[in-house]
């Protein structure tokens, strides 16, 4: 017997149960039953039986899935953290506080939320993932998480010393940078008004300084009041490096806003440390006017070393010119000049209108000054203000003088040439971009340090410290997962592709191939770090209850996809 579907022109096909037989040496068939009204799954089950198969009960009758928890991303993050020894780094002895602190750190990578939402995600009743189950804290509440923050803050000094011992050594390059984060509320004593790097001038803010290794691995973080200027954070970082980390020979790399003339003279030099920074624009202009810096140096090269003992005694100056920033700066200047002219034209029109024209030298000057200050290029205009008129013109000489320095920056260091060649000094200063990348992850893309709602000073410090430890884990994960990410997984080839350290960075051939085809050499899809975690989260841990009487529910993992299996292999983690 067999089942046959017979097509009908204007109606659904007929499903017939038939058998074959021989009659007078010929093979014939006859219909035994019409199965057209049977459900498709019943017809297919009957077909399996006719072919000698075994009929099984429906999956719903065989077992029930009681709950599914996203697990793959937890396995990846928790496994990487344990490979790094994160839990032992927090405290040598297992404890509930240690588990709660580890959960908050890893939750920042998995799904940044408030402490209440994090507690809900860990809970046995409302698990957003399997992290609470794996750490044994499914009954954690938000108040416990707050207390664990206090517990963690007491251990910050010891944890940072261990991180420094792992990633810094005598003579090492240390990157330091400062940023600010706006604050929600007004009760915390750290929250003050200051220069906002977030562009939120009406908000209170906090400032924090980050120390990283040369490769950008975060080692230490410190929070300051929101009205602390960048140079005001330097002394604490120097003390941390010298006394807490016991490093006497390091090279500190910072931007020109952090390593100012005064800080170098009063703090860095007395400490006997090496340093690398850059000159501000007024100092560069002074070098040009004094004849020390000849712009003809760049006729055939983009990098040259000079000295200026009368201005910078005992220091080396490495002068660089990059044509791409020069072109961008020129374009931006022209846009700003044109925008300022538009504002100035409004002032001219106001003095010439028929109805209520703008009059009075002081009144016109105030309006003109407002227009000149709006786009910050007012120095490039000459103006004439009278009692009943206003006119302006570009100062082409001043514009040309500034344009001549487009794309030029000067690296300043006290490290001898035999220890730090000019090319390496440029590369070292450019490595500050790794700290800036860390700040972007800190504040926006990954860890989302904002919003900051804590009122207690210690909680704010712990809040920022948690994010640093989370970024420490993420930094190692990104390095391991680079072959699957759009990140460049062959930095040596990328460095070799640059004709000079001044030239813009170029991706390696493998990175270009990944970006172009959106596939790895093995044919797997390329991801960002966030989308790869989202893909790993589809590997779930399912609580399965068999239908048989007395059977015990068990956890069953979904089978990893080839992409997930490769991610776990790169991380050295078993899901």
XYZ file of C-alpha atoms in Angstrom:
575
model
C 0.000 0.000 0.000
C 1.036 3.575 -0.563
C -0.356 7.105 -0.534
C -0.709 9.030 -3.738
C -1.649 12.644 -4.370
C -3.736 13.111 -7.506
C -3.820 16.720 -8.805
C -7.175 18.297 -9.654
C -7.350 21.225 -12.039
C -9.695 23.511 -10.087
C -9.630 21.983 -6.591
C -7.104 20.693 -4.048
C -5.362 17.417 -4.938
C -6.993 14.162 -3.879
C -5.062 12.116 -1.305
C -5.723 8.406 -1.926
C -4.657 5.203 -0.169
C -3.884 2.679 -2.896
C -2.363 -0.738 -3.447
C -0.727 -2.378 -6.441
C -1.557 -5.866 -7.776
C -0.970 -8.008 -10.862
C -3.692 -9.179 -13.189
C -2.966 -11.116 -16.370
C 0.676 -10.218 -16.024
C 0.002 -6.507 -15.816
C 0.536 -4.197 -12.814
C -2.636 -2.440 -11.765
C -3.698 -0.332 -8.802
C -6.890 0.209 -6.881
C -8.032 2.808 -4.386
C -8.671 1.588 -0.856
C -9.596 4.882 0.823
C -9.868 8.583 0.186
C -7.699 10.470 2.710
C -8.251 13.955 1.285
C -9.941 15.203 4.447
C -7.149 14.013 6.741
C -4.783 16.652 8.239
C -1.415 16.813 6.516
C 0.550 15.736 9.602
C -1.675 12.651 9.982
C -1.220 11.769 6.300
C 2.567 12.095 6.627
C 2.584 9.950 9.771
C 0.585 7.256 7.981
C 3.032 7.449 5.053
C 5.917 6.785 7.487
C 4.115 3.730 8.868
C 3.476 2.355 5.394
C 7.207 2.598 4.659
C 8.099 0.584 7.759
C 8.793 3.533 10.080
C 7.760 3.941 13.711
C 5.020 6.353 14.717
C 5.876 8.684 17.623
C 3.558 10.838 19.694
C 3.563 14.562 18.875
C 6.368 16.555 20.471
C 3.873 18.362 22.645
C 2.722 15.039 24.065
C 6.271 13.698 24.550
C 7.679 16.579 26.610
C 7.108 20.202 27.554
C 9.623 23.034 27.536
C 9.036 24.797 30.834
C 11.345 27.762 30.207
C 14.082 28.917 27.848
C 16.878 31.214 29.054
C 19.301 32.942 26.658
C 22.626 31.387 27.565
C 25.239 31.502 24.814
C 26.305 35.111 25.430
C 26.456 34.410 29.184
C 28.658 31.378 28.561
C 30.981 33.481 26.394
C 31.288 36.434 28.787
C 31.420 34.407 32.005
C 33.831 31.897 30.479
C 36.178 34.649 29.312
C 35.989 36.351 32.728
C 36.905 33.109 34.461
C 39.772 32.515 32.048
C 41.034 35.967 33.101
C 40.594 35.077 36.778
C 38.121 37.909 37.339
C 36.445 36.384 40.388
C 39.763 35.733 42.135
C 40.837 39.236 41.167
C 37.824 40.625 43.047
C 38.510 38.513 46.115
C 40.489 35.370 46.813
C 37.678 33.695 48.733
C 34.286 32.869 47.229
C 31.430 34.849 48.739
C 28.012 36.131 47.864
C 29.346 39.689 47.573
C 31.959 38.465 45.098
C 29.295 36.741 43.009
C 27.069 39.838 43.085
C 29.938 42.111 42.026
C 30.914 39.746 39.213
C 27.287 39.650 38.062
C 27.077 43.453 37.891
C 30.344 43.633 35.939
C 29.301 41.016 33.392
C 25.751 42.347 33.131
C 27.196 45.632 31.826
C 28.478 43.696 28.812
C 25.404 41.539 28.348
C 22.680 44.153 28.810
C 23.465 47.453 30.599
C 20.567 48.322 32.914
C 19.770 49.925 36.255
C 20.435 47.955 39.431
C 16.722 47.156 39.800
C 16.504 45.900 36.204
C 19.731 43.934 36.686
C 18.265 42.253 39.766
C 15.159 41.358 37.770
C 17.301 39.888 34.980
C 19.167 37.708 37.511
C 15.999 36.591 39.282
C 14.670 33.037 39.130
C 11.186 34.393 38.422
C 12.093 36.819 35.623
C 15.450 35.725 34.169
C 16.589 37.656 31.120
C 19.489 35.197 30.766
C 21.227 32.405 32.679
C 23.813 34.552 34.540
C 22.009 34.536 37.896
C 21.639 30.764 37.732
C 25.286 30.192 36.814
C 26.529 32.416 39.657
C 24.013 31.080 42.188
C 22.397 34.457 42.919
C 18.902 34.026 41.480
C 17.402 35.517 44.646
C 19.469 38.741 44.545
C 17.700 42.055 45.176
C 18.668 45.558 44.157
C 19.628 46.526 47.729
C 22.068 43.628 47.819
C 23.600 44.883 44.578
C 24.070 48.337 46.111
C 25.810 46.813 49.127
C 28.014 44.760 46.799
C 29.083 48.012 45.125
C 30.281 49.273 48.507
C 32.084 45.956 49.032
C 33.787 46.249 45.648
C 34.890 49.868 46.136
C 36.878 48.887 49.241
C 38.888 46.511 47.055
C 39.556 48.910 44.175
C 43.112 49.702 45.256
C 44.121 46.034 45.499
C 42.391 45.120 42.224
C 44.093 47.929 40.309
C 47.486 46.954 41.731
C 46.986 43.426 40.440
C 45.919 44.699 37.014
C 48.959 46.983 36.876
C 51.224 44.056 37.760
C 49.718 42.101 34.853
C 49.797 44.777 32.173
C 52.438 47.361 33.169
C 56.142 47.004 33.823
C 59.180 49.195 34.363
C 59.854 51.286 31.267
C 56.362 50.659 29.915
C 54.262 53.142 27.994
C 51.185 54.220 29.979
C 48.286 56.017 28.306
C 46.277 58.519 30.316
C 43.215 60.531 29.329
C 40.330 62.343 30.980
C 36.647 62.618 30.133
C 33.421 63.787 31.750
C 29.915 62.331 32.071
C 26.798 64.352 32.782
C 24.890 63.574 35.944
C 21.218 63.018 36.760
C 20.099 64.774 39.929
C 21.886 67.251 42.186
C 22.571 65.498 45.507
C 25.997 63.918 44.945
C 28.957 66.028 46.170
C 31.002 64.919 43.139
C 28.490 66.393 40.683
C 29.578 69.901 39.690
C 29.262 72.201 36.722
C 32.273 72.160 34.448
C 33.418 71.820 30.848
C 31.100 69.186 29.350
C 32.548 66.869 26.737
C 29.012 65.561 26.193
C 27.772 68.988 25.124
C 25.287 69.120 28.031
C 26.145 72.519 29.477
C 23.096 72.747 31.700
C 23.874 69.489 33.510
C 26.038 68.694 36.507
C 28.808 66.251 35.714
C 31.616 64.098 37.038
C 35.133 63.768 35.623
C 37.162 60.579 35.529
C 40.685 59.687 34.401
C 41.567 56.339 32.848
C 44.981 54.642 32.773
C 45.602 51.939 30.187
C 48.471 49.903 28.843
C 50.003 50.777 25.502
C 47.569 48.406 23.789
C 44.593 50.143 25.421
C 43.855 47.560 28.137
C 42.280 49.455 31.080
C 44.205 49.233 34.328
C 42.870 51.936 36.665
C 40.214 54.641 36.858
C 39.658 57.548 39.237
C 36.658 59.842 39.639
C 36.959 63.594 40.301
C 34.553 66.438 40.917
C 32.855 67.711 37.790
C 34.621 71.099 37.897
C 38.128 69.552 37.900
C 40.209 70.637 34.910
C 42.216 67.979 33.065
C 45.607 69.070 34.520
C 44.127 68.848 38.020
C 43.781 65.071 37.645
C 47.421 64.446 36.756
C 48.932 64.516 40.235
C 46.695 61.694 41.435
C 47.648 59.560 38.425
C 51.367 60.116 38.983
C 51.043 59.179 42.639
C 49.095 56.069 41.679
C 51.752 54.973 39.193
C 54.731 55.657 41.439
C 53.504 54.727 44.912
C 50.629 52.300 44.508
C 51.945 50.506 41.429
C 55.641 50.920 42.409
C 56.690 52.001 38.912
C 59.673 54.365 38.848
C 60.486 54.224 35.117
C 57.533 54.727 32.810
C 56.666 56.890 29.824
C 53.380 58.696 30.333
C 51.440 59.571 27.168
C 48.818 62.294 27.445
C 47.213 64.953 25.292
C 48.132 68.630 25.380
C 45.228 69.427 27.694
C 46.524 67.035 30.359
C 50.311 67.434 30.108
C 50.508 71.219 30.123
C 53.716 73.251 30.552
C 52.894 73.871 34.210
C 52.157 70.194 34.983
C 55.330 69.048 33.225
C 57.407 71.615 35.090
C 55.857 71.157 38.523
C 54.870 67.474 38.653
C 56.202 65.277 35.857
C 59.834 66.430 35.796
C 60.256 66.303 39.593
C 58.910 62.749 39.500
C 61.672 61.787 37.041
C 59.228 60.236 34.566
C 59.342 60.117 30.794
C 56.459 61.683 28.928
C 55.045 62.245 25.453
C 52.542 64.941 24.560
C 51.934 67.526 21.828
C 52.292 71.291 21.477
C 49.342 73.657 21.374
C 48.771 75.848 18.309
C 50.225 79.068 19.851
C 53.486 77.270 20.649
C 53.670 75.927 17.084
C 53.154 79.441 15.693
C 55.935 80.700 17.935
C 58.290 78.062 16.496
C 57.387 79.114 12.946
C 57.793 82.825 13.614
C 61.119 82.241 15.357
C 62.430 80.295 12.385
C 62.946 77.089 14.360
C 60.239 75.295 12.398
C 60.752 75.676 8.647
C 57.668 74.653 6.657
C 59.989 73.658 3.796
C 60.861 70.600 5.881
C 57.699 69.000 4.518
C 58.557 69.421 0.841
C 59.840 65.848 0.637
C 58.892 64.262 3.970
C 56.049 64.239 6.450
C 58.123 63.909 9.618
C 61.200 65.664 10.980
C 62.884 66.111 14.344
C 63.946 69.543 15.583
C 65.110 71.135 18.831
C 64.275 74.466 20.420
C 66.526 74.710 23.513
C 65.535 78.301 24.235
C 61.847 77.338 24.484
C 61.927 73.632 25.374
C 65.296 72.827 26.960
C 66.201 69.160 27.179
C 63.279 68.142 24.994
C 62.846 66.648 21.543
C 60.265 67.960 19.089
C 58.988 65.699 16.305
C 57.159 67.728 13.651
C 54.546 65.962 11.503
C 52.320 67.007 8.641
C 49.333 64.934 7.591
C 47.627 66.057 4.350
C 44.217 64.562 5.166
C 43.630 66.543 8.387
C 45.053 69.571 6.555
C 42.431 69.280 3.830
C 39.654 68.713 6.362
C 40.748 71.696 8.424
C 40.804 73.911 5.312
C 37.318 72.765 4.320
C 35.965 73.368 7.796
C 37.532 76.836 7.948
C 35.895 77.863 4.672
C 32.513 76.630 5.950
C 32.883 78.570 9.196
C 33.985 81.713 7.379
C 30.987 81.499 5.049
C 28.613 80.922 7.980
C 30.074 83.895 9.850
C 29.680 86.076 6.761
C 26.020 85.076 6.677
C 25.599 86.313 10.249
C 27.505 89.532 9.522
C 25.349 90.176 6.451
C 22.334 90.194 8.757
C 23.947 92.989 10.776
C 24.674 94.945 7.578
C 21.063 94.458 6.445
C 19.784 95.616 9.844
C 21.645 98.930 9.478
C 20.200 99.506 5.983
C 16.571 98.522 6.432
C 13.933 101.254 6.004
C 11.885 100.494 9.109
C 13.647 100.958 12.430
C 17.222 100.542 11.169
C 19.906 99.494 13.611
C 21.624 102.611 14.913
C 24.232 103.544 17.474
C 27.885 102.550 17.380
C 27.732 100.566 20.626
C 24.506 98.779 19.686
C 25.848 97.784 16.261
C 29.142 96.645 17.814
C 27.327 94.339 20.242
C 25.364 92.693 17.407
C 28.492 92.337 15.293
C 30.490 90.870 18.168
C 27.772 88.278 18.751
C 27.947 87.273 15.063
C 31.761 87.106 15.123
C 31.860 84.890 18.212
C 29.226 82.413 17.088
C 31.490 80.241 14.906
C 34.778 81.201 16.587
C 36.516 82.549 13.486
C 35.978 86.241 14.219
C 39.735 86.840 14.327
C 39.802 86.382 10.544
C 37.603 89.449 9.894
C 38.286 93.169 9.933
C 35.247 95.287 10.771
C 34.292 98.956 10.626
C 31.513 100.194 12.909
C 30.002 103.662 12.664
C 26.978 105.316 14.206
C 24.753 104.315 11.296
C 26.641 101.624 9.408
C 28.665 98.427 9.512
C 31.039 96.758 7.064
C 33.470 93.853 7.198
C 36.115 92.073 5.134
C 38.159 88.895 5.459
C 41.739 89.295 6.658
C 43.382 87.124 4.031
C 46.865 87.442 5.541
C 45.679 86.109 8.885
C 43.773 83.295 7.187
C 46.814 82.331 5.122
C 49.011 82.390 8.230
C 46.725 79.935 9.985
C 46.229 77.802 6.856
C 49.996 77.314 6.570
C 49.866 75.272 9.802
C 46.976 73.039 8.730
C 47.738 69.383 9.375
C 50.897 70.174 11.347
C 51.315 68.834 14.840
C 54.397 68.662 17.008
C 55.090 65.747 19.354
C 56.970 66.787 22.476
C 58.954 64.346 24.621
C 61.883 64.103 27.018
C 62.696 60.469 26.172
C 66.137 60.149 24.486
C 66.270 59.188 20.816
C 68.158 55.966 21.540
C 65.209 54.808 23.671
C 62.437 56.272 21.534
C 63.076 57.019 17.833
C 61.060 59.822 16.236
C 58.781 57.427 14.371
C 58.032 55.524 17.557
C 57.267 58.768 19.403
C 54.599 59.542 16.794
C 53.123 56.050 17.035
C 53.079 56.285 20.825
C 51.189 59.569 20.827
C 48.713 58.260 18.259
C 48.016 55.308 20.547
C 45.960 57.713 22.690
C 43.163 56.933 20.241
C 42.834 53.600 22.067
C 41.853 55.407 25.262
C 39.370 57.502 23.291
C 37.939 54.267 21.902
C 37.613 53.005 25.465
C 35.722 56.177 26.423
C 33.316 55.676 23.501
C 32.576 52.142 24.687
C 32.332 53.389 28.267
C 29.819 56.116 27.531
C 27.726 55.106 24.531
C 28.101 51.928 22.520
C 28.650 49.065 24.945
C 28.754 49.721 28.679
C 26.637 52.885 28.844
C 27.963 54.549 31.976
C 25.139 57.073 31.530
C 22.762 57.802 33.119
C 24.335 58.290 36.564
C 21.623 58.453 39.241
C 23.598 57.581 42.393
C 23.600 60.121 45.199
C 26.395 58.778 47.413
C 29.963 59.618 46.440
C 31.159 56.049 47.005
C 28.397 54.622 44.833
C 29.350 56.933 41.961
C 32.979 55.825 42.251
C 31.910 52.173 42.341
C 29.596 52.766 39.353
C 32.523 53.981 37.227
C 34.877 51.280 38.560
C 32.371 48.570 37.603
C 32.373 49.881 34.045
C 36.159 49.817 33.920
C 36.265 46.178 34.974
C 33.562 45.360 32.427
C 35.579 47.060 29.704
C 38.640 45.092 30.842
C 36.760 41.839 30.138
C 35.323 43.158 26.879
C 38.772 44.298 25.710
C 40.107 40.750 26.028
C 36.999 39.322 24.365
C 37.365 41.645 21.389
C 40.983 40.598 20.883
C 40.041 36.922 20.954
C 36.978 37.349 18.715
C 38.656 39.707 16.212
C 38.562 37.122 13.343
C 34.737 37.168 13.564
C 34.413 40.942 14.042
C 34.897 43.917 11.786
C 37.869 44.738 14.052
C 41.271 44.362 12.415
C 42.616 40.939 13.355
C 46.065 41.499 11.781
C 47.502 44.723 13.271
C 51.015 43.833 12.160
C 49.942 43.795 8.500
C 48.004 47.019 9.016
C 51.088 48.714 10.474
C 53.239 47.444 7.593
C 50.772 48.953 5.099
C 51.373 52.491 6.413
C 54.119 54.295 4.510
C 54.932 56.306 7.649
C 53.565 56.670 11.186
C 52.156 60.080 10.202
C 50.030 58.639 7.389
C 46.423 57.670 8.153
C 45.926 54.157 9.490
C 45.039 51.554 6.885
C 43.204 48.286 7.507
C 45.045 45.061 6.867
C 44.160 42.979 3.773
C 42.156 40.575 5.932
C 40.168 43.437 7.475
C 39.413 44.872 4.023
C 38.287 41.443 2.819
C 35.968 41.067 5.830
C 34.528 44.547 5.357
C 34.007 43.998 1.629
C 32.416 40.562 1.610
C 30.925 40.638 5.128
C 32.262 37.091 5.460
C 35.271 35.519 7.141
C 37.737 33.420 5.076
C 35.852 30.391 6.414
C 32.533 31.709 5.096
C 31.039 32.787 8.425
C 29.173 36.097 8.706
C 31.164 39.012 10.158
C 29.649 40.830 13.138
C 30.089 43.803 15.379
C 30.743 42.899 19.003
C 27.141 43.716 19.966
C 25.502 41.720 17.167
C 27.774 38.740 17.829
C 26.652 38.714 21.464
C 23.045 38.899 20.260
C 23.638 35.899 18.014
C 25.253 33.950 20.859
C 22.205 34.724 23.009
C 20.053 32.598 20.670
C 21.799 29.533 22.109
C 19.352 28.834 24.922
C 19.238 26.666 28.023
C 15.845 24.924 27.992
C 14.194 23.344 31.008
C 12.534 20.223 29.530
C 9.884 18.146 31.362
C 9.323 14.634 29.840
C 5.707 13.479 29.737
C 6.478 10.075 31.312
C 5.197 9.684 34.849
C 7.901 10.367 37.431
C 10.330 11.816 34.899
C 12.499 14.648 36.207
C 12.882 17.954 34.335
C 16.355 18.546 32.895
C 18.220 21.378 31.183
C 19.022 20.922 27.504
C 21.148 23.336 25.452
C 20.369 24.127 21.868
C 23.045 22.955 19.466
C 25.579 25.711 18.607
C 25.606 26.987 15.047
C 28.951 26.957 13.176
C 29.368 30.671 13.986
C 28.662 30.139 17.682
C 30.964 27.134 17.840
C 33.793 29.182 16.302
C 33.216 32.030 18.774
C 33.454 29.632 21.699
C 36.594 28.081 20.224
C 38.285 31.478 19.874
C 37.395 32.352 23.462
C 38.513 28.988 24.793
C 35.084 28.487 26.370
C 32.679 25.538 26.532
C 29.010 26.624 26.464
